[in-house]
Coordinates of C-alpha atoms in Angstrom, one line a residue:
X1178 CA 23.1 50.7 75.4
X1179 CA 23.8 48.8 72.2
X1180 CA 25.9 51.8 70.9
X1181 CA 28.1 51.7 74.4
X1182 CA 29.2 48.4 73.9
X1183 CA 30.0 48.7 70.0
X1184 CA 32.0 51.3 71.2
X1185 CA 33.9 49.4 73.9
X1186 CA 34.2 46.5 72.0
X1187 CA 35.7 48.1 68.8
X1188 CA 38.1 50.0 70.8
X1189 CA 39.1 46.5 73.5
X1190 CA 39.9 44.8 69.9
X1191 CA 42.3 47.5 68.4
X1192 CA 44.2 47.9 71.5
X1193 CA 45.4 44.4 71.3
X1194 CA 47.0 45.5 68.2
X1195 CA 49.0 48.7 69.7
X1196 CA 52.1 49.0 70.8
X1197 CA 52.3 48.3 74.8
X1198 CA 54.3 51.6 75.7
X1199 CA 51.4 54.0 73.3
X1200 CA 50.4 56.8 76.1
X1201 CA 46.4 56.0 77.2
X1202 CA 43.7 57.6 76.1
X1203 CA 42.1 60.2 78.8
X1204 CA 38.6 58.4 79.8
X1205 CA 36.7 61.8 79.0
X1206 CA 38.3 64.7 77.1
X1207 CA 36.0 67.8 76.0
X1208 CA 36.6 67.9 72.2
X1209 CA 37.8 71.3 71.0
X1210 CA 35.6 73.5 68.5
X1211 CA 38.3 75.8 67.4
X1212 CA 38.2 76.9 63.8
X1213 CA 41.9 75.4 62.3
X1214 CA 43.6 78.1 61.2
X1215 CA 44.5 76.3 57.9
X1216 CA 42.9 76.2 54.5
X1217 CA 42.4 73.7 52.0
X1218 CA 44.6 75.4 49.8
X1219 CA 48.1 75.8 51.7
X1220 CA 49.0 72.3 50.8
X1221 CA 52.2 71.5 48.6
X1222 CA 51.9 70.5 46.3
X1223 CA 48.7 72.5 45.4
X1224 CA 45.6 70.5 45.1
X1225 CA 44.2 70.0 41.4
X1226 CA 40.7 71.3 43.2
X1227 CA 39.1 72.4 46.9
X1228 CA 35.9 73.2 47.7
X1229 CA 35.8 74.6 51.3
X1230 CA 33.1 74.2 54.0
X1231 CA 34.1 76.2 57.0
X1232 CA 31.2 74.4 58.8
X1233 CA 32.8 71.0 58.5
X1234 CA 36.3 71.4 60.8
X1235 CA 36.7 67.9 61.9
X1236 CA 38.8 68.0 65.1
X1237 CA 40.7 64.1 66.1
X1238 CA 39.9 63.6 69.4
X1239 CA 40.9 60.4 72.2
X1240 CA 37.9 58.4 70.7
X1241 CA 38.8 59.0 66.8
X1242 CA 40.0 55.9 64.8
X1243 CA 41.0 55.1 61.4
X1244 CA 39.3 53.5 59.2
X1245 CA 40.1 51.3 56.1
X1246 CA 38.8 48.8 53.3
X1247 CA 37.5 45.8 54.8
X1248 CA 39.4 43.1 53.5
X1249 CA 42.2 45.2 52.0
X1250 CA 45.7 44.9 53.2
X1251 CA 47.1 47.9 51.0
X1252 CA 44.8 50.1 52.7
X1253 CA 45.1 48.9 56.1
X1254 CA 49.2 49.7 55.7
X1255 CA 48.4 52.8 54.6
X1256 CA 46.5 53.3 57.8
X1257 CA 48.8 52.0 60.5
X1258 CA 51.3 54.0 58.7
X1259 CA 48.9 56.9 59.2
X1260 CA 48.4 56.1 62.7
X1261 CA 52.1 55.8 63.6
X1262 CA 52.2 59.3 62.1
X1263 CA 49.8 60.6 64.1
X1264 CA 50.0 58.9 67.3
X1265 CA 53.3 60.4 68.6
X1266 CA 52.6 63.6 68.7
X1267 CA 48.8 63.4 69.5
X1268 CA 48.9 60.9 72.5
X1269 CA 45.7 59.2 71.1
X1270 CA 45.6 55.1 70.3
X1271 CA 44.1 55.9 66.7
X1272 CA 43.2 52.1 66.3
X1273 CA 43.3 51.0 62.5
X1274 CA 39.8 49.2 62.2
X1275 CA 39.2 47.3 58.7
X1276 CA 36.1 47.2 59.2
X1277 CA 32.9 49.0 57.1
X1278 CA 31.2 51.3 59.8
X1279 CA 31.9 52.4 63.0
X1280 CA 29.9 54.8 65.0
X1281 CA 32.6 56.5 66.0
X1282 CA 34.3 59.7 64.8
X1283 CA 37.2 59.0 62.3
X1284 CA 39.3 59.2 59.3
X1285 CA 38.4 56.4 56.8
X1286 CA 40.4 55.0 53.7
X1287 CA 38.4 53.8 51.4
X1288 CA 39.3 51.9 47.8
X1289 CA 36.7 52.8 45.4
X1290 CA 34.1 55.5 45.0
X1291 CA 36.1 58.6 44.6
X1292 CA 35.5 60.9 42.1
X1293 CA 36.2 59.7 38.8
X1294 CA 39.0 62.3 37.6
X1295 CA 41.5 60.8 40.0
X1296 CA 42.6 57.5 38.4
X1297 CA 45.2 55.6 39.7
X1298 CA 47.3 58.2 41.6
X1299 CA 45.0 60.6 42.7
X1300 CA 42.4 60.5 45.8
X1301 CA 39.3 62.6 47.1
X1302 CA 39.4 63.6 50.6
X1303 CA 36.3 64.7 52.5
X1304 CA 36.2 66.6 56.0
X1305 CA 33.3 66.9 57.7
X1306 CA 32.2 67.6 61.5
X1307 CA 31.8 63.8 61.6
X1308 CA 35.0 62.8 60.1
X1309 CA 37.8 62.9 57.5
X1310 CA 37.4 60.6 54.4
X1311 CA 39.8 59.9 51.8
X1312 CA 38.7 57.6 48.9
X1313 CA 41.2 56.3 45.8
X1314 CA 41.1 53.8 43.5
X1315 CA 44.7 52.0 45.1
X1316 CA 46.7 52.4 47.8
X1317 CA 49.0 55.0 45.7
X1318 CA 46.0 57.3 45.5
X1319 CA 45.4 56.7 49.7
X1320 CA 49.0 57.2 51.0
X1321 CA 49.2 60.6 49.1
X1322 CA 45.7 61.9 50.7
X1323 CA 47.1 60.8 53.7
X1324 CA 50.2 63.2 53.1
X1325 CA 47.7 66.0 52.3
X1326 CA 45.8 65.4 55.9
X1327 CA 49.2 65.6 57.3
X1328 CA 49.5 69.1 56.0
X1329 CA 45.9 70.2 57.0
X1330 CA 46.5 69.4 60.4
X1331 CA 48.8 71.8 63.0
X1332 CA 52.6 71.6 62.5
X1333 CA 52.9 69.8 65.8
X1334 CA 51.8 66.8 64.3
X1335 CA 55.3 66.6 63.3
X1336 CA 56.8 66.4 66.7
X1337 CA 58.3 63.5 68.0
X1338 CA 56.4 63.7 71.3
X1339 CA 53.1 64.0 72.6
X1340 CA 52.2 68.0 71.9
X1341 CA 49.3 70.3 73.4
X1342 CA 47.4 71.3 69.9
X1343 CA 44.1 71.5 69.0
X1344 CA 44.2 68.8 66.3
X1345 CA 41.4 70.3 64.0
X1346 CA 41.5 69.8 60.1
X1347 CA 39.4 72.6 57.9
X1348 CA 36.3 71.5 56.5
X1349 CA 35.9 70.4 52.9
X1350 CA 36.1 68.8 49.5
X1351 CA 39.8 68.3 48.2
X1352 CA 39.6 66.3 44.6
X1353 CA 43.2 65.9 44.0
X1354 CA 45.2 64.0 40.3
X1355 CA 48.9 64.3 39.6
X1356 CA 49.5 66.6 36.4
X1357 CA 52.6 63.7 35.6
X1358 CA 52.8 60.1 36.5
X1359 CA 56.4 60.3 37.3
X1360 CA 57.5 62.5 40.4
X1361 CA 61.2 61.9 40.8
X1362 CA 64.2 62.6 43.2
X1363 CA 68.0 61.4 42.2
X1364 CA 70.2 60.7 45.0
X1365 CA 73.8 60.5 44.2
X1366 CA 75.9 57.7 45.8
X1367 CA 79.0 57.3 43.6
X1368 CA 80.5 60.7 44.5
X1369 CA 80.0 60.2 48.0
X1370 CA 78.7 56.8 49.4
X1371 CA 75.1 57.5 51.6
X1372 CA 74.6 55.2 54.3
X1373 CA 71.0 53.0 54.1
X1374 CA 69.7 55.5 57.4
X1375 CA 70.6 58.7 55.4
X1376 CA 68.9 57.1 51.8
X1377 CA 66.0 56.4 53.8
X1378 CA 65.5 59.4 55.9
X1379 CA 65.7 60.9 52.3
X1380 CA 62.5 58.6 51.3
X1381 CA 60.9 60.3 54.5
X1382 CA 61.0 64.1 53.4
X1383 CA 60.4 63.1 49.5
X1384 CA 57.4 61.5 50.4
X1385 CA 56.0 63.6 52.0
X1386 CA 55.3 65.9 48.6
X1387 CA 53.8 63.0 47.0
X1388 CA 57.3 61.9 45.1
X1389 CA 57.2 58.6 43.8
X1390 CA 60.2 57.3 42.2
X1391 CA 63.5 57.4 43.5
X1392 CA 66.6 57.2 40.8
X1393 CA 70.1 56.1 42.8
X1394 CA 73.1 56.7 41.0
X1395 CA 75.0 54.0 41.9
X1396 CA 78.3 54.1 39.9
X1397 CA 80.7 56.8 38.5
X1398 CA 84.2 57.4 37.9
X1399 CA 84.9 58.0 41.4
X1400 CA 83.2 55.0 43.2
X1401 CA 81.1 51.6 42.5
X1402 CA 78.2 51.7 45.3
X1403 CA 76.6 48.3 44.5
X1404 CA 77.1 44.6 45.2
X1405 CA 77.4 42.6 41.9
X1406 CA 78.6 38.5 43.0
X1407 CA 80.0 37.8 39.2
X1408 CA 82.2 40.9 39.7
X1409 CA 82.7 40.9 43.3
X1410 CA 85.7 43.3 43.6
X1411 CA 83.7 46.2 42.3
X1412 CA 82.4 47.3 45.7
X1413 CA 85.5 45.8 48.0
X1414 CA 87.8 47.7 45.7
X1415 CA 85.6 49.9 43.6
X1416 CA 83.5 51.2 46.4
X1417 CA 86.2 50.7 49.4
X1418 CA 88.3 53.0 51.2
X1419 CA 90.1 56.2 49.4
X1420 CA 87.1 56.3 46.8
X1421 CA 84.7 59.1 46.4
X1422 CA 85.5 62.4 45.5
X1423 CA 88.5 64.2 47.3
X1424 CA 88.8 60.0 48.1
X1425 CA 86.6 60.6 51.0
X1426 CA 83.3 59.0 50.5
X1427 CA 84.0 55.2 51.0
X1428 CA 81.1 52.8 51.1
X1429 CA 78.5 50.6 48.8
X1430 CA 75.0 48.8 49.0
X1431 CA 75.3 45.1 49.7
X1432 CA 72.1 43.2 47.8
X1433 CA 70.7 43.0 51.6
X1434 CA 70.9 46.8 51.9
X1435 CA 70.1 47.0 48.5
X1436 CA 66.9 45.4 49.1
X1437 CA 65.3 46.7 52.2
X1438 CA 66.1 50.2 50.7
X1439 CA 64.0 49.3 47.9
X1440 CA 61.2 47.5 50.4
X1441 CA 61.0 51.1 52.8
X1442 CA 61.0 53.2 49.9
X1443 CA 57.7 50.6 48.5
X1444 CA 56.3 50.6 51.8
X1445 CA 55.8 54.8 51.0
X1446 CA 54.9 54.1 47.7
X1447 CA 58.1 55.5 46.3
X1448 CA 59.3 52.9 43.4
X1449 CA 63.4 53.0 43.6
X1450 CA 65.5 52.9 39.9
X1451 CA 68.7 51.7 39.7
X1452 CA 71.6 53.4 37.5
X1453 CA 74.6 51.8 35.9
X1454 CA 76.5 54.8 33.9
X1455 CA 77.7 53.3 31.1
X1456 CA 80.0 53.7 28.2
X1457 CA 81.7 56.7 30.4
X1458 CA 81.5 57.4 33.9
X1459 CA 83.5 53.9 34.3
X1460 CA 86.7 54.6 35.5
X1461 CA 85.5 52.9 39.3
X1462 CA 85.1 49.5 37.2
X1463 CA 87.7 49.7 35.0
X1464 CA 90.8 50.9 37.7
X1465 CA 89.3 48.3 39.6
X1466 CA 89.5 45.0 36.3
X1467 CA 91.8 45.7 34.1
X1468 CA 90.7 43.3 31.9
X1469 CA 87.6 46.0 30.9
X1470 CA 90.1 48.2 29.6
X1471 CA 91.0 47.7 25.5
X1472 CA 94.7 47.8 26.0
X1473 CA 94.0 45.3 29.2
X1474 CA 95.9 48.0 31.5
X1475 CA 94.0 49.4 34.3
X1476 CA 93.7 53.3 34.8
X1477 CA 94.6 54.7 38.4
X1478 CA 91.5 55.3 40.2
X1479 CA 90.2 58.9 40.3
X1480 CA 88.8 61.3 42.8
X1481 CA 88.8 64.5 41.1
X1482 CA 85.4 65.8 39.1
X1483 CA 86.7 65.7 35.6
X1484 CA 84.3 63.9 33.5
X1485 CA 84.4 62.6 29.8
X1486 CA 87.6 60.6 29.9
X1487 CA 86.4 56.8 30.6
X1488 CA 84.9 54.4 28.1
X1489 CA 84.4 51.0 28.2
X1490 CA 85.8 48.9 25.6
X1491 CA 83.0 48.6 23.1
X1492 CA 84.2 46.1 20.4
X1493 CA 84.9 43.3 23.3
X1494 CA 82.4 40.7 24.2
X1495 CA 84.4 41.2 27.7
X1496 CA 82.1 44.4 28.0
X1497 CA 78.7 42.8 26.8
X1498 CA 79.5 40.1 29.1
X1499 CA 80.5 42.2 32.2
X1500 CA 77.3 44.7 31.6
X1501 CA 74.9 41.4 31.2
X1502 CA 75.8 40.3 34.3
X1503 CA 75.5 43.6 36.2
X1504 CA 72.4 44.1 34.6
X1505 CA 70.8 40.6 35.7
X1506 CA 71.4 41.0 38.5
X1507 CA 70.4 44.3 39.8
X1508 CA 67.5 43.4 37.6
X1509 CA 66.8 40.0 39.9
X1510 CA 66.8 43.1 42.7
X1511 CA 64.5 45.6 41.5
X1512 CA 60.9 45.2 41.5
X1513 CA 60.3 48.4 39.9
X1514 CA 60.0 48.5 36.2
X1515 CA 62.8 50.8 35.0
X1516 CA 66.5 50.1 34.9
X1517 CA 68.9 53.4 34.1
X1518 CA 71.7 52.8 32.4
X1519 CA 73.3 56.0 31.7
X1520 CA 74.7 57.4 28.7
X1521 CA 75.4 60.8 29.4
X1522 CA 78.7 62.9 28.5
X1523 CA 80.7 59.6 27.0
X1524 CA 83.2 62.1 25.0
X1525 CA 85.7 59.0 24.8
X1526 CA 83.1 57.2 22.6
X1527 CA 83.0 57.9 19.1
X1528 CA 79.3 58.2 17.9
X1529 CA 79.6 55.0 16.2
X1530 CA 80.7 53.0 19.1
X1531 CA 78.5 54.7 21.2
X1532 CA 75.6 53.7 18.9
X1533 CA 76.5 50.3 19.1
X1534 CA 77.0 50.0 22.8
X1535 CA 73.8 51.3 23.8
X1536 CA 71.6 49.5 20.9
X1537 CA 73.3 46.2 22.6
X1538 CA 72.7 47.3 26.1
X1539 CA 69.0 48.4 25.7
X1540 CA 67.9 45.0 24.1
X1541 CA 70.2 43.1 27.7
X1542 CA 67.5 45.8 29.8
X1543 CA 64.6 43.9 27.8
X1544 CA 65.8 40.3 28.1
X1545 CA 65.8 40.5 32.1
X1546 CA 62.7 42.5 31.9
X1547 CA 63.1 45.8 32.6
X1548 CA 62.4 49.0 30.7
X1549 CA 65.6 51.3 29.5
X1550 CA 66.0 54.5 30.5
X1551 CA 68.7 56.7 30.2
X1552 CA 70.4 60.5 30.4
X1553 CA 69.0 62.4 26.9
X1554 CA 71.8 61.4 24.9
X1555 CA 71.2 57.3 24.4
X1556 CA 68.3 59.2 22.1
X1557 CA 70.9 59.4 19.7
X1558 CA 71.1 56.0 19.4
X1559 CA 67.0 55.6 17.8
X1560 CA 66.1 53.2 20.6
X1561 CA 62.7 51.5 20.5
X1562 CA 60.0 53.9 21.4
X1563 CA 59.2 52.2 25.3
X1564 CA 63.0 53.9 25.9
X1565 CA 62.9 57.3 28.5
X1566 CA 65.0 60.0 28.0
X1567 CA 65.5 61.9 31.3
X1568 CA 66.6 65.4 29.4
X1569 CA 69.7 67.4 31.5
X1570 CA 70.4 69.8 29.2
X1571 CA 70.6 73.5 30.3
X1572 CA 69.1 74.9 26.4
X1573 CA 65.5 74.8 25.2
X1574 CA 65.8 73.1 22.3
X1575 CA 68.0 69.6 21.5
X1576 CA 66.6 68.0 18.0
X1577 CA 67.5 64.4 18.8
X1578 CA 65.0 64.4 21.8
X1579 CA 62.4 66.4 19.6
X1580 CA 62.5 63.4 17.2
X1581 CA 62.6 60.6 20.3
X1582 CA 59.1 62.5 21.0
X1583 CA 58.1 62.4 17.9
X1584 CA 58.8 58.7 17.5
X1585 CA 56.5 58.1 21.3
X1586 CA 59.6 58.2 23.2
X1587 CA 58.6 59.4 26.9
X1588 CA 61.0 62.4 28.6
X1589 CA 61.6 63.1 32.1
X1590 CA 62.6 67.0 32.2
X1591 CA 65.2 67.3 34.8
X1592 CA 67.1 70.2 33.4
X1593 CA 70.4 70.9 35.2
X1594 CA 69.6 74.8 35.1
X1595 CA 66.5 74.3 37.1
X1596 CA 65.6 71.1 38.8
X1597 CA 69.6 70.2 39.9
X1598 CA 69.5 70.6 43.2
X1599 CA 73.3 70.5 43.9
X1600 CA 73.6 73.5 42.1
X1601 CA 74.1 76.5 44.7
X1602 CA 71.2 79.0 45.6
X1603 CA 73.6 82.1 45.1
X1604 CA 77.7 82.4 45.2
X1605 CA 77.7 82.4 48.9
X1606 CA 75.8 79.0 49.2
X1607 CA 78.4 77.0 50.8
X1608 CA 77.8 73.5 49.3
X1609 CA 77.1 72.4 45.8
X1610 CA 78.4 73.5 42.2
X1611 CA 77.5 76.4 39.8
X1612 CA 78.2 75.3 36.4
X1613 CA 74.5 75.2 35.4
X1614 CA 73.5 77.9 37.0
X1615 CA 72.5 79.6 40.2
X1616 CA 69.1 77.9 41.5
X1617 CA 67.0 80.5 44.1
X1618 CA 63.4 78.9 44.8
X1619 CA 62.0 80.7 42.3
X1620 CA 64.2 79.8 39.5
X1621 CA 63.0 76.0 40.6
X1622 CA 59.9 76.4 40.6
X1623 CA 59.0 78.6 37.3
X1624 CA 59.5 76.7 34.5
X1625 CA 56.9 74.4 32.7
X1626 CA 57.9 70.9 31.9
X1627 CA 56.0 70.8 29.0
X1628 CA 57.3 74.0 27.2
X1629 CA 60.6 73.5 28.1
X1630 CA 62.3 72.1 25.3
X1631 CA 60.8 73.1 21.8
X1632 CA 58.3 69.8 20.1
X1633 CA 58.8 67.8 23.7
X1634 CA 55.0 68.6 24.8
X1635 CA 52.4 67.9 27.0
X1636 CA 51.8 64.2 26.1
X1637 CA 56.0 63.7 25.9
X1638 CA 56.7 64.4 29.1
X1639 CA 56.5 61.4 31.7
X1640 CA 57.1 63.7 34.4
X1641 CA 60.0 65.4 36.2
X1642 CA 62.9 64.4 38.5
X1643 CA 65.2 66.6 40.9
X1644 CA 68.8 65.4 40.9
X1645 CA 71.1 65.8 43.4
X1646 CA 74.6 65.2 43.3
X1647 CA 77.4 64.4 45.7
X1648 CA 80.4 66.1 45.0
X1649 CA 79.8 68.6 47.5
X1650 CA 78.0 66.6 50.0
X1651 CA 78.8 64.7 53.0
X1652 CA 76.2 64.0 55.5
X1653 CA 72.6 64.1 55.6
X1654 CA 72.6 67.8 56.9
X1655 CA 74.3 68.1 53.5
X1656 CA 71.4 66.3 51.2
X1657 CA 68.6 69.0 53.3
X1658 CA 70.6 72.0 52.8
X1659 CA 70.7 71.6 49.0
X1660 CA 66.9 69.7 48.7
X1661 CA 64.9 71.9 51.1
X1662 CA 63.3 74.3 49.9
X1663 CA 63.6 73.4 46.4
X1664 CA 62.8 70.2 46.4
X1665 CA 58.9 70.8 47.0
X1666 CA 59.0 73.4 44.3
X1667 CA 60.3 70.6 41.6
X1668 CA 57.5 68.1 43.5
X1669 CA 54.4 70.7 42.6
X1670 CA 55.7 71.4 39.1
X1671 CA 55.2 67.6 39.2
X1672 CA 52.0 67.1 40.5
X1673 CA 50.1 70.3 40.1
X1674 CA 48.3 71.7 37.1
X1675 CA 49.8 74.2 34.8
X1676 CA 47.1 76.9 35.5
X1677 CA 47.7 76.6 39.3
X1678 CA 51.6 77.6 38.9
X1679 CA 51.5 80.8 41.1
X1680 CA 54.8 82.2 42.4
X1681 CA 52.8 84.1 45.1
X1682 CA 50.8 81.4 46.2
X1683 CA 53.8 78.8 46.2
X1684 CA 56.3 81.2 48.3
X1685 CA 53.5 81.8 51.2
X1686 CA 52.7 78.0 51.3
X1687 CA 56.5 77.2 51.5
X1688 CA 57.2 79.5 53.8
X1689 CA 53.9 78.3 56.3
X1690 CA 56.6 74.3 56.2
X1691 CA 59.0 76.1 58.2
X1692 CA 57.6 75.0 61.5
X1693 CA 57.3 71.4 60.2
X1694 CA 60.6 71.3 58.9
X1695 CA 62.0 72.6 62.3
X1696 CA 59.9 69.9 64.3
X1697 CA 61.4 67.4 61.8
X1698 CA 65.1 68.7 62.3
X1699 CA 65.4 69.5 58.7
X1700 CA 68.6 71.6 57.8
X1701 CA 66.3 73.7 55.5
X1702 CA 68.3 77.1 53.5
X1703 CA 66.5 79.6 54.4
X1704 CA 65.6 81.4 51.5
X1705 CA 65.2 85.5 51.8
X1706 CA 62.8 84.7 48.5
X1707 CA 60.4 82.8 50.9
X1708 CA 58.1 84.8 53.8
X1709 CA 59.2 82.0 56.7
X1710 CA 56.9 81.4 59.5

């Protein structure tokens, strides 16, 4: 009798919590013993290590409830976030108990006691007949567990409405540890403005392979996407109507935007960075104040895709004075550490000036208490060695970012022959550009990061990032086309150890997303390299 009532009164005390319209529980339900018909190992990316144990299928039921770390707020999010996943397409009330035992069957998050190779970003997950158990040592390591249990479980979990499935996980062991700390995505808004509901339906997908920083490009030639109050005609004119390539991609971030972007990506443990091109990629700024211009005359605004011809003005405190500001406050903004400013393809800078303006504007990224980081070629400038060079190059060797990482200068690979995902899969690929390259799947997904460019190794490399830019796109159908499928492959070249990298392997588990993606709505290319289910 004693267990009955622990029973009743642990699930009377959840359901006070859960939403009124949630679909009841059946009072008695017969819980299914079918084997799942996936394995440990079709997850993406691909698990560091599994140990399977066919006799442990763990099968969620109308009784099963989640779990967390008593007294621990982080992990409690990550389980009502869990349960909101779930619940949908399951029917069941999945109560989020912080509590330390139950006797009923469930999937705990735990903080603490997980295997001691995981560290700060990695998790151990455990599936038994009694339950599913995923233990990290923060919520970071918990929330990407909880994406792998998303995987193990039947692709109608992703359905927005309740589904009939047997909702039974394989049995096992996953111990799972990022290969880099620094799993990025680049979403471009300055080339075409994308609303808040696109940038975070974006955060969704990205999440969901265990990405963890988002890098918006906020300002370019052809538009200014961010509110700045000390230069408050940047966005009304900047970022307002004709701008955008083509002049059809209107639009910018107020700070309020700004801000609960930032606070949805954090609440999926996605960290967003901010970037302000600078010396080039100006001319949004500068047709918009003339006074940022040397000759004080402000250039027409542009909405073609020429690059190279802006500069600020780098010998006039104007420009120190105009970048501190922007800097402060999109610094006041950001909680995350990093702050991008740039640098890339500046052709209207002499090397001189150019050294100048970006050994000023790393030591502005310091005072407001950020770290710099910036497109390859600020390397050329010998910043201090806490400066990141994201490398876009399309060669395999560049000597100024060999001698950054000899110096301890950390690079994120993000080379625009690979990991740019606005490039187009093949000439028929109607979206996207081709000047890199043509990117298939498999041209995403084999390359190493750390034997990419010659004396950038191992301990170099921060991680990697997939940019996508928006002169092609328009909508978020647009931003799937071009991300999906290749977006997963740049996520386990990320996460995943070098001796997993398998072409086979990677194709067959792609291919098994399909249904998700589908369920999801996702505008997915269907690649004739992948075996689609």
């Amino acid at each position: 009798m004693r267990r009955r009532h622990t029973v009743t009164r642990l699930l009377a005390t959840a359901t006070l919590a859960l939403p009124l319209t949630l679909p009841a529980a059946p009072a008695a339900a017969a819980t299914p013993t079918t084997a799942p018909t996936r394995q440990l190992t079709d997850v993406i990316p691909a698990p560091t290590e599994t140990h399977p144990d066919p006799r442990g299928t763990f099968t969620l039921g109308p009784l099963t409830v989640i779990r967390t770390s008593p007294g621990s707020t982080a992990a409690r999010q990550v389980g009502r976030q869990l349960a909101d996943t779930l619940r949908p397409a399951t029917g069941y009330p999945l109560p989020v108990l912080p509590v330390r035992s139950t006797p009923l069957p469930e999937i705990a998050l735990l903080l603490g006691g997980a295997d001691a190779r995981v560290g700060q970003q990695g998790y151990q997950l455990d599936v038994t007949r009694r339950g599913v158990t995923i233990r990290a040592n923060t919520a970071d390591g918990l929330f990407a567990g909880t994406q792998t249990l998303r995987q193990l479980l039947p692709a109608q979990i992703e359905a927005p409405t309740r589904q009939r499935a047997t909702w039974a996980v394989p049995g096992g062991r996953i111990v799972d540890v990022p290969r880099f700390a620094y799993r990025g995505a680049m979403l471009d808004l300055a080339r075409h403005f994308h609303t808040v509901d696109e940038i975070k339906a974006y955060v969704d997908l990205i999440s969901q392979y265990k990405i963890n920083y988002l890098h918006l490009h906020l300002t370019d030639d052809q538009g200014w996407r961010i509110q700045i109050d000390s230069w408050p005609r940047l966005t009304t004119v900047g970022g307002g109507p004709g701008t955008g390539v083509d002049g059809v991609g209107p639009g910018y971030l107020t700070k309020a935007d700004y801000k609960a972007v930032v606070a949805y990506a954090a609440a999926r443990h996605i960290t967003i960075i901010p970037e302000i091109d600078m010396p080039g990629h100006t001319n949004a700024a500068q047709s918009t104040y003339a006074e940022l211009n040397c000759d004080k005359v402000a250039p027409p605004p542009r909405t073609d895709t020429a690059v190279g011809y802006s500069s600020l003005c780098i010998d006039d405190e104007l420009t120190y004075r105009f970048v501190e500001d922007v800097i402060r406050e999109l610094a006041e903004m950001t909680p995350g550490p990093y702050l991008h400013i740039g640098g890339d393809e500046a052709h209207a800078t002499t090397d001189e000036d150019y050294r100048t303006f970006v050994q000023r504007v790393l030591q502005l990224v310091s005072k407001y208490g950020k770290r710099a980081y910036g497109w390859n070629e600020i390397m050329q400038a010998d910043p201090p060695t806490d400066a990141i060079a994201q490398y876009w190059g399309t060669g395999t060797t560049n000597a100024d970012l060999a001698e950054a990482a000899a110096r301890g200068n950390k690079v994120v690979m993000s080379p625009a022959n690979k990991a740019y995902l606005d490039m187009k899969y093949d000439r028929s690929t109607p979206l996207g550009l081709s000047w890199a390259a043509y990117i298939e799947v498999r041209d995403a997904y084999e390359w190493d990061p750390a034997q990419r460019v010659t004396g950038v190794g191992e301990n170099a490399v921060l991680g990697v990032e997939a940019p996508l830019w928006s002169e092609t796109l328009r909508t978020l159908d647009d931003i799937e086309f071009m991300a999906f499928p290749r977006l997963p492959a740049i996520a386990e070249l990320g996460w995943s150890t070098a001796a997993s990298h398998d072409w086979e392997s990677f194709r067959t588990r792609l291919g098994a997303q399909a249904p998700r993606w589908r369920l999801q709505d996702v505008n997915f290319y269907p690649s004739p390299q992948v075996p689609w289910i």
